[in-house]
PDB file of C-alpha atoms in Angstrom:
ATOM      1  CA  UNK A   1      -0.025   0.013   0.012  1.00  0.00           C
ATOM      2  CA  UNK A   2       1.529   3.355  -0.956  1.00  0.00           C
ATOM      3  CA  UNK A   3       1.512   5.998   1.735  1.00  0.00           C
ATOM      4  CA  UNK A   4       1.048   9.428   0.139  1.00  0.00           C
ATOM      5  CA  UNK A   5       1.124  12.689   2.086  1.00  0.00           C
ATOM      6  CA  UNK A   6      -1.792  15.114   1.733  1.00  0.00           C
ATOM      7  CA  UNK A   7      -0.177  18.395   0.618  1.00  0.00           C
ATOM      8  CA  UNK A   8      -2.474  21.319   1.102  1.00  0.00           C
ATOM      9  CA  UNK A   9      -0.861  23.572  -1.546  1.00  0.00           C
ATOM     10  CA  UNK A  10      -1.088  20.804  -4.105  1.00  0.00           C
ATOM     11  CA  UNK A  11      -4.717  20.198  -3.350  1.00  0.00           C
ATOM     12  CA  UNK A  12      -5.567  23.899  -3.518  1.00  0.00           C
ATOM     13  CA  UNK A  13      -3.965  24.013  -6.963  1.00  0.00           C
ATOM     14  CA  UNK A  14      -6.767  21.816  -8.241  1.00  0.00           C
ATOM     15  CA  UNK A  15      -9.609  24.309  -7.802  1.00  0.00           C
ATOM     16  CA  UNK A  16     -10.204  28.006  -7.663  1.00  0.00           C
ATOM     17  CA  UNK A  17     -13.800  28.307  -6.539  1.00  0.00           C
ATOM     18  CA  UNK A  18     -14.363  30.161  -3.285  1.00  0.00           C
ATOM     19  CA  UNK A  19     -16.735  29.031  -0.532  1.00  0.00           C
ATOM     20  CA  UNK A  20     -16.574  25.566  -2.036  1.00  0.00           C
ATOM     21  CA  UNK A  21     -15.086  23.119   0.482  1.00  0.00           C
ATOM     22  CA  UNK A  22     -13.143  20.117  -0.883  1.00  0.00           C
ATOM     23  CA  UNK A  23     -12.519  16.990   1.225  1.00  0.00           C
ATOM     24  CA  UNK A  24      -8.843  16.050   1.547  1.00  0.00           C
ATOM     25  CA  UNK A  25      -9.033  13.369   4.211  1.00  0.00           C
ATOM     26  CA  UNK A  26     -11.384  11.429   6.470  1.00  0.00           C
ATOM     27  CA  UNK A  27     -10.860  10.478  10.122  1.00  0.00           C
ATOM     28  CA  UNK A  28     -13.435   7.994  11.330  1.00  0.00           C
ATOM     29  CA  UNK A  29     -16.710   9.790  10.544  1.00  0.00           C
ATOM     30  CA  UNK A  30     -15.093  13.168  10.321  1.00  0.00           C
ATOM     31  CA  UNK A  31     -13.779  15.079   7.341  1.00  0.00           C
ATOM     32  CA  UNK A  32     -10.911  17.494   6.726  1.00  0.00           C
ATOM     33  CA  UNK A  33     -11.963  20.016   4.049  1.00  0.00           C
ATOM     34  CA  UNK A  34      -9.925  22.774   2.486  1.00  0.00           C
ATOM     35  CA  UNK A  35     -11.593  25.963   1.295  1.00  0.00           C
ATOM     36  CA  UNK A  36     -10.842  29.279  -0.345  1.00  0.00           C
ATOM     37  CA  UNK A  37     -12.865  32.061   1.236  1.00  0.00           C
ATOM     38  CA  UNK A  38     -13.224  35.744   0.392  1.00  0.00           C
ATOM     39  CA  UNK A  39     -15.916  38.272   1.145  1.00  0.00           C
ATOM     40  CA  UNK A  40     -18.852  37.895   3.573  1.00  0.00           C
ATOM     41  CA  UNK A  41     -20.479  34.495   4.023  1.00  0.00           C
ATOM     42  CA  UNK A  42     -24.033  34.021   5.262  1.00  0.00           C
ATOM     43  CA  UNK A  43     -24.985  33.972   8.918  1.00  0.00           C
ATOM     44  CA  UNK A  44     -25.761  30.349   9.931  1.00  0.00           C
ATOM     45  CA  UNK A  45     -25.439  27.783  12.670  1.00  0.00           C
ATOM     46  CA  UNK A  46     -24.859  24.030  12.913  1.00  0.00           C
ATOM     47  CA  UNK A  47     -27.296  22.679  15.446  1.00  0.00           C
ATOM     48  CA  UNK A  48     -25.675  19.249  15.790  1.00  0.00           C
ATOM     49  CA  UNK A  49     -21.938  19.873  15.754  1.00  0.00           C
ATOM     50  CA  UNK A  50     -18.995  22.051  16.567  1.00  0.00           C
ATOM     51  CA  UNK A  51     -16.919  23.184  13.589  1.00  0.00           C
ATOM     52  CA  UNK A  52     -13.164  23.792  13.540  1.00  0.00           C
ATOM     53  CA  UNK A  53     -11.537  26.478  11.457  1.00  0.00           C
ATOM     54  CA  UNK A  54      -7.767  26.315  10.898  1.00  0.00           C
ATOM     55  CA  UNK A  55      -6.181  29.146   8.875  1.00  0.00           C
ATOM     56  CA  UNK A  56      -3.494  27.894   6.476  1.00  0.00           C
ATOM     57  CA  UNK A  57      -2.781  31.067   4.552  1.00  0.00           C
ATOM     58  CA  UNK A  58      -4.040  34.599   4.890  1.00  0.00           C
ATOM     59  CA  UNK A  59      -6.458  35.943   7.492  1.00  0.00           C
ATOM     60  CA  UNK A  60     -10.149  35.725   8.187  1.00  0.00           C
ATOM     61  CA  UNK A  61     -12.664  36.638  10.840  1.00  0.00           C
ATOM     62  CA  UNK A  62     -15.533  34.738  12.335  1.00  0.00           C
ATOM     63  CA  UNK A  63     -18.373  37.080  13.368  1.00  0.00           C
ATOM     64  CA  UNK A  64     -20.635  36.193  16.181  1.00  0.00           C
ATOM     65  CA  UNK A  65     -23.770  37.998  17.397  1.00  0.00           C
ATOM     66  CA  UNK A  66     -21.713  39.046  20.450  1.00  0.00           C
ATOM     67  CA  UNK A  67     -18.316  39.672  18.957  1.00  0.00           C
ATOM     68  CA  UNK A  68     -15.763  38.296  16.553  1.00  0.00           C
ATOM     69  CA  UNK A  69     -12.501  36.397  16.414  1.00  0.00           C
ATOM     70  CA  UNK A  70      -9.690  37.384  14.033  1.00  0.00           C
ATOM     71  CA  UNK A  71      -7.685  34.433  12.722  1.00  0.00           C
ATOM     72  CA  UNK A  72      -4.394  34.387  10.824  1.00  0.00           C
ATOM     73  CA  UNK A  73      -2.267  31.584   9.470  1.00  0.00           C
ATOM     74  CA  UNK A  74      -1.222  29.388  12.345  1.00  0.00           C
ATOM     75  CA  UNK A  75      -4.385  29.926  14.261  1.00  0.00           C
ATOM     76  CA  UNK A  76      -7.570  27.984  14.757  1.00  0.00           C
ATOM     77  CA  UNK A  77     -10.948  28.311  16.400  1.00  0.00           C
ATOM     78  CA  UNK A  78     -13.780  25.984  17.163  1.00  0.00           C
ATOM     79  CA  UNK A  79     -17.262  27.324  16.745  1.00  0.00           C
ATOM     80  CA  UNK A  80     -19.553  25.593  19.253  1.00  0.00           C
ATOM     81  CA  UNK A  81     -22.656  23.780  18.035  1.00  0.00           C
ATOM     82  CA  UNK A  82     -25.689  26.007  17.776  1.00  0.00           C
ATOM     83  CA  UNK A  83     -23.809  29.238  17.785  1.00  0.00           C
ATOM     84  CA  UNK A  84     -24.666  31.555  14.934  1.00  0.00           C
ATOM     85  CA  UNK A  85     -21.631  32.754  13.018  1.00  0.00           C
ATOM     86  CA  UNK A  86     -20.478  34.307   9.844  1.00  0.00           C
ATOM     87  CA  UNK A  87     -17.008  33.741   8.266  1.00  0.00           C
ATOM     88  CA  UNK A  88     -15.564  36.756   6.475  1.00  0.00           C
ATOM     89  CA  UNK A  89     -12.295  37.477   4.759  1.00  0.00           C
ATOM     90  CA  UNK A  90     -11.178  40.677   3.082  1.00  0.00           C
ATOM     91  CA  UNK A  91      -8.645  38.909   0.851  1.00  0.00           C
ATOM     92  CA  UNK A  92      -8.652  35.297  -0.233  1.00  0.00           C
ATOM     93  CA  UNK A  93      -7.870  33.137   2.682  1.00  0.00           C
ATOM     94  CA  UNK A  94      -7.135  29.413   2.677  1.00  0.00           C
ATOM     95  CA  UNK A  95      -8.627  27.375   5.516  1.00  0.00           C
ATOM     96  CA  UNK A  96      -8.851  23.801   6.716  1.00  0.00           C
ATOM     97  CA  UNK A  97     -12.176  22.790   8.191  1.00  0.00           C
ATOM     98  CA  UNK A  98     -12.736  19.787  10.463  1.00  0.00           C
ATOM     99  CA  UNK A  99     -16.263  18.512  11.067  1.00  0.00           C
ATOM    100  CA  UNK A 100     -18.411  15.407  10.864  1.00  0.00           C
ATOM    101  CA  UNK A 101     -19.135  13.982   7.391  1.00  0.00           C
ATOM    102  CA  UNK A 102     -22.326  15.445   6.035  1.00  0.00           C
ATOM    103  CA  UNK A 103     -22.204  18.907   7.504  1.00  0.00           C
ATOM    104  CA  UNK A 104     -23.570  21.489   5.057  1.00  0.00           C
ATOM    105  CA  UNK A 105     -21.485  24.723   4.784  1.00  0.00           C
ATOM    106  CA  UNK A 106     -24.442  27.018   5.190  1.00  0.00           C
ATOM    107  CA  UNK A 107     -25.908  25.115   8.118  1.00  0.00           C
ATOM    108  CA  UNK A 108     -29.491  26.102   8.795  1.00  0.00           C
ATOM    109  CA  UNK A 109     -29.388  29.056   6.422  1.00  0.00           C
ATOM    110  CA  UNK A 110     -29.254  27.458   2.997  1.00  0.00           C
ATOM    111  CA  UNK A 111     -29.193  29.779   0.015  1.00  0.00           C
ATOM    112  CA  UNK A 112     -26.834  30.428  -2.862  1.00  0.00           C
ATOM    113  CA  UNK A 113     -23.626  29.715  -0.991  1.00  0.00           C
ATOM    114  CA  UNK A 114     -24.690  26.181  -0.234  1.00  0.00           C
ATOM    115  CA  UNK A 115     -22.028  23.841  -1.630  1.00  0.00           C
ATOM    116  CA  UNK A 116     -22.342  20.146  -2.421  1.00  0.00           C
ATOM    117  CA  UNK A 117     -20.774  17.737   0.082  1.00  0.00           C
ATOM    118  CA  UNK A 118     -18.209  15.060  -0.443  1.00  0.00           C
ATOM    119  CA  UNK A 119     -16.443  16.787  -3.317  1.00  0.00           C
ATOM    120  CA  UNK A 120     -12.785  15.829  -2.951  1.00  0.00           C
ATOM    121  CA  UNK A 121      -9.833  18.008  -3.813  1.00  0.00           C
TER     122      UNK A 121
ATOM    123  CA  UNK B   1     -18.273  35.866  25.740  1.00  0.00           C
ATOM    124  CA  UNK B   2     -14.741  36.654  24.522  1.00  0.00           C
ATOM    125  CA  UNK B   3     -13.688  34.878  21.359  1.00  0.00           C
ATOM    126  CA  UNK B   4      -9.970  34.154  21.466  1.00  0.00           C
ATOM    127  CA  UNK B   5      -7.987  32.558  18.641  1.00  0.00           C
ATOM    128  CA  UNK B   6      -5.894  29.468  19.338  1.00  0.00           C
ATOM    129  CA  UNK B   7      -2.414  30.446  18.238  1.00  0.00           C
ATOM    130  CA  UNK B   8      -0.198  27.373  17.764  1.00  0.00           C
ATOM    131  CA  UNK B   9       3.147  29.259  18.261  1.00  0.00           C
ATOM    132  CA  UNK B  10       1.892  30.808  21.501  1.00  0.00           C
ATOM    133  CA  UNK B  11       0.771  27.480  22.804  1.00  0.00           C
ATOM    134  CA  UNK B  12       4.060  25.788  21.873  1.00  0.00           C
ATOM    135  CA  UNK B  13       5.849  28.472  23.838  1.00  0.00           C
ATOM    136  CA  UNK B  14       4.372  27.135  27.017  1.00  0.00           C
ATOM    137  CA  UNK B  15       6.129  23.781  27.024  1.00  0.00           C
ATOM    138  CA  UNK B  16       9.326  22.168  25.797  1.00  0.00           C
ATOM    139  CA  UNK B  17       8.736  18.461  26.475  1.00  0.00           C
ATOM    140  CA  UNK B  18       8.850  16.195  23.408  1.00  0.00           C
ATOM    141  CA  UNK B  19       6.354  13.401  22.773  1.00  0.00           C
ATOM    142  CA  UNK B  20       4.019  15.019  25.244  1.00  0.00           C
ATOM    143  CA  UNK B  21       0.833  16.078  23.430  1.00  0.00           C
ATOM    144  CA  UNK B  22      -1.030  19.088  24.791  1.00  0.00           C
ATOM    145  CA  UNK B  23      -4.754  19.700  24.080  1.00  0.00           C
ATOM    146  CA  UNK B  24      -5.505  23.057  22.444  1.00  0.00           C
ATOM    147  CA  UNK B  25      -9.114  22.585  21.452  1.00  0.00           C
ATOM    148  CA  UNK B  26     -12.018  20.216  21.513  1.00  0.00           C
ATOM    149  CA  UNK B  27     -14.499  19.500  18.687  1.00  0.00           C
ATOM    150  CA  UNK B  28     -17.469  17.421  19.941  1.00  0.00           C
ATOM    151  CA  UNK B  29     -15.728  14.404  21.454  1.00  0.00           C
ATOM    152  CA  UNK B  30     -12.464  14.982  19.511  1.00  0.00           C
ATOM    153  CA  UNK B  31      -9.383  16.785  20.539  1.00  0.00           C
ATOM    154  CA  UNK B  32      -6.736  18.813  18.760  1.00  0.00           C
ATOM    155  CA  UNK B  33      -3.389  18.276  20.404  1.00  0.00           C
ATOM    156  CA  UNK B  34      -0.041  19.900  19.606  1.00  0.00           C
ATOM    157  CA  UNK B  35       3.165  17.987  20.090  1.00  0.00           C
ATOM    158  CA  UNK B  36       6.925  18.439  19.742  1.00  0.00           C
ATOM    159  CA  UNK B  37       8.479  15.339  18.398  1.00  0.00           C
ATOM    160  CA  UNK B  38      12.129  14.289  17.789  1.00  0.00           C
ATOM    161  CA  UNK B  39      13.781  10.922  17.510  1.00  0.00           C
ATOM    162  CA  UNK B  40      12.130   7.536  17.082  1.00  0.00           C
ATOM    163  CA  UNK B  41       8.808   6.896  18.798  1.00  0.00           C
ATOM    164  CA  UNK B  42       7.567   3.408  19.658  1.00  0.00           C
ATOM    165  CA  UNK B  43       5.767   1.150  17.252  1.00  0.00           C
ATOM    166  CA  UNK B  44       2.065   1.060  18.168  1.00  0.00           C
ATOM    167  CA  UNK B  45      -1.467   0.951  16.851  1.00  0.00           C
ATOM    168  CA  UNK B  46      -4.800   2.397  17.887  1.00  0.00           C
ATOM    169  CA  UNK B  47      -7.352  -0.362  17.486  1.00  0.00           C
ATOM    170  CA  UNK B  48     -10.444   1.842  17.780  1.00  0.00           C
ATOM    171  CA  UNK B  49      -9.657   4.991  15.799  1.00  0.00           C
ATOM    172  CA  UNK B  50      -7.914   6.660  12.950  1.00  0.00           C
ATOM    173  CA  UNK B  51      -5.323   9.338  13.918  1.00  0.00           C
ATOM    174  CA  UNK B  52      -4.559  12.520  11.991  1.00  0.00           C
ATOM    175  CA  UNK B  53      -1.116  14.075  11.870  1.00  0.00           C
ATOM    176  CA  UNK B  54      -0.712  17.609  10.559  1.00  0.00           C
ATOM    177  CA  UNK B  55       2.814  19.018  10.328  1.00  0.00           C
ATOM    178  CA  UNK B  56       2.927  22.640  11.438  1.00  0.00           C
ATOM    179  CA  UNK B  57       6.702  23.182  11.385  1.00  0.00           C
ATOM    180  CA  UNK B  58       9.567  20.968  10.386  1.00  0.00           C
ATOM    181  CA  UNK B  59       9.443  17.470   8.922  1.00  0.00           C
ATOM    182  CA  UNK B  60       8.641  13.975  10.140  1.00  0.00           C
ATOM    183  CA  UNK B  61       8.040  10.493   8.854  1.00  0.00           C
ATOM    184  CA  UNK B  62       5.493   7.924   9.836  1.00  0.00           C
ATOM    185  CA  UNK B  63       6.875   4.433   9.375  1.00  0.00           C
ATOM    186  CA  UNK B  64       4.634   1.523   8.577  1.00  0.00           C
ATOM    187  CA  UNK B  65       5.424  -2.182   8.314  1.00  0.00           C
ATOM    188  CA  UNK B  66       5.097  -1.872   4.599  1.00  0.00           C
ATOM    189  CA  UNK B  67       6.608   1.566   3.959  1.00  0.00           C
ATOM    190  CA  UNK B  68       6.609   5.106   5.165  1.00  0.00           C
ATOM    191  CA  UNK B  69       5.302   8.520   4.496  1.00  0.00           C
ATOM    192  CA  UNK B  70       7.418  11.703   4.692  1.00  0.00           C
ATOM    193  CA  UNK B  71       5.550  14.778   5.882  1.00  0.00           C
ATOM    194  CA  UNK B  72       6.640  18.430   5.948  1.00  0.00           C
ATOM    195  CA  UNK B  73       4.951  21.568   7.084  1.00  0.00           C
ATOM    196  CA  UNK B  74       1.717  22.018   5.177  1.00  0.00           C
ATOM    197  CA  UNK B  75       1.101  18.329   4.871  1.00  0.00           C
ATOM    198  CA  UNK B  76      -1.060  15.847   6.727  1.00  0.00           C
ATOM    199  CA  UNK B  77      -1.729  12.101   6.869  1.00  0.00           C
ATOM    200  CA  UNK B  78      -4.385   9.934   8.525  1.00  0.00           C
ATOM    201  CA  UNK B  79      -3.199   6.665  10.010  1.00  0.00           C
ATOM    202  CA  UNK B  80      -6.075   4.180   9.708  1.00  0.00           C
ATOM    203  CA  UNK B  81      -7.297   2.427  12.828  1.00  0.00           C
ATOM    204  CA  UNK B  82      -5.443  -0.761  13.634  1.00  0.00           C
ATOM    205  CA  UNK B  83      -2.427   0.027  11.443  1.00  0.00           C
ATOM    206  CA  UNK B  84       0.899  -0.257  13.209  1.00  0.00           C
ATOM    207  CA  UNK B  85       2.985   2.857  12.838  1.00  0.00           C
ATOM    208  CA  UNK B  86       5.983   4.682  14.238  1.00  0.00           C
ATOM    209  CA  UNK B  87       6.408   8.469  14.102  1.00  0.00           C
ATOM    210  CA  UNK B  88      10.007   9.606  13.725  1.00  0.00           C
ATOM    211  CA  UNK B  89      11.693  12.987  13.261  1.00  0.00           C
ATOM    212  CA  UNK B  90      15.374  13.747  12.765  1.00  0.00           C
ATOM    213  CA  UNK B  91      15.029  17.280  14.063  1.00  0.00           C
ATOM    214  CA  UNK B  92      12.299  18.654  16.401  1.00  0.00           C
ATOM    215  CA  UNK B  93       9.076  18.814  14.460  1.00  0.00           C
ATOM    216  CA  UNK B  94       5.872  20.521  15.581  1.00  0.00           C
ATOM    217  CA  UNK B  95       2.656  18.681  14.815  1.00  0.00           C
ATOM    218  CA  UNK B  96      -1.040  18.922  15.312  1.00  0.00           C
ATOM    219  CA  UNK B  97      -2.876  15.701  16.129  1.00  0.00           C
ATOM    220  CA  UNK B  98      -6.661  15.179  15.683  1.00  0.00           C
ATOM    221  CA  UNK B  99      -8.271  12.175  17.353  1.00  0.00           C
ATOM    222  CA  UNK B 100     -11.040  11.246  19.779  1.00  0.00           C
ATOM    223  CA  UNK B 101     -10.711  12.306  23.402  1.00  0.00           C
ATOM    224  CA  UNK B 102      -9.018   9.612  25.463  1.00  0.00           C
ATOM    225  CA  UNK B 103      -6.579   8.189  22.871  1.00  0.00           C
ATOM    226  CA  UNK B 104      -3.290   7.270  24.457  1.00  0.00           C
ATOM    227  CA  UNK B 105      -0.248   8.377  22.491  1.00  0.00           C
ATOM    228  CA  UNK B 106       1.435   4.929  22.626  1.00  0.00           C
ATOM    229  CA  UNK B 107      -1.748   3.026  21.709  1.00  0.00           C
ATOM    230  CA  UNK B 108      -1.414  -0.690  22.480  1.00  0.00           C
ATOM    231  CA  UNK B 109       2.351  -0.516  23.160  1.00  0.00           C
ATOM    232  CA  UNK B 110       2.574   1.436  26.412  1.00  0.00           C
ATOM    233  CA  UNK B 111       6.030   2.031  27.882  1.00  0.00           C
ATOM    234  CA  UNK B 112       8.054   5.031  28.881  1.00  0.00           C
ATOM    235  CA  UNK B 113       6.763   7.296  26.104  1.00  0.00           C
ATOM    236  CA  UNK B 114       3.197   7.051  27.376  1.00  0.00           C
ATOM    237  CA  UNK B 115       1.990  10.562  28.109  1.00  0.00           C
ATOM    238  CA  UNK B 116      -0.927  11.637  30.319  1.00  0.00           C
ATOM    239  CA  UNK B 117      -4.097  12.606  28.594  1.00  0.00           C
ATOM    240  CA  UNK B 118      -6.034  15.858  28.750  1.00  0.00           C
ATOM    241  CA  UNK B 119      -3.049  18.044  29.547  1.00  0.00           C
ATOM    242  CA  UNK B 120      -3.842  21.436  27.961  1.00  0.00           C
ATOM    243  CA  UNK B 121      -1.283  23.687  26.384  1.00  0.00           C
TER     244      UNK B 121
END
């Protein structure tokens, strides 16, 4: 069995769409997804799960109804389940998401930013 | 509620022990742990879970009975459950582990490298 590293830069090179998470690995019933983000996402929440954001390159914010967290490369944050949030990024930012398989990117909000699941990079 | 980013460098600054994972975040019943590794770890396996390695700084290898994978900063690998493996690093390497809460670092092997769980950075 060949053992091949998952290289984030190489996987990002395969797509340019923003707000379109791509799966790069699975861990039990969880997925690691990379995404390019820029601009203001929709306010939403995930009722059934926490959601981890790890910034790989660039900077982003996660807005909450009671504040915000600023994240740069080398930083992460876990949004607790049920907490309404909105990811935003002035310039394109590359992130790694960790969450259970099947989580929809727009959570309870739906709308035009909703991306298909289980698309691999 | 203050929203504070988890900065990996800042968390690494709080400890110098190698092979001693420190929790930096929890996601449902999973944990994100940072670790400094150098040298040859023990061969072991985790019968009940996959285990994700993300290299934050430096380089490491994961040896398997049938090969090895070389990982550098910006790369990750998921060791499938039940697969015997041995992390090794020539120079100190900083990694982020993702796995369920309660996983022991030495798996089925035990021994002197066994670190306590739930120690936070």
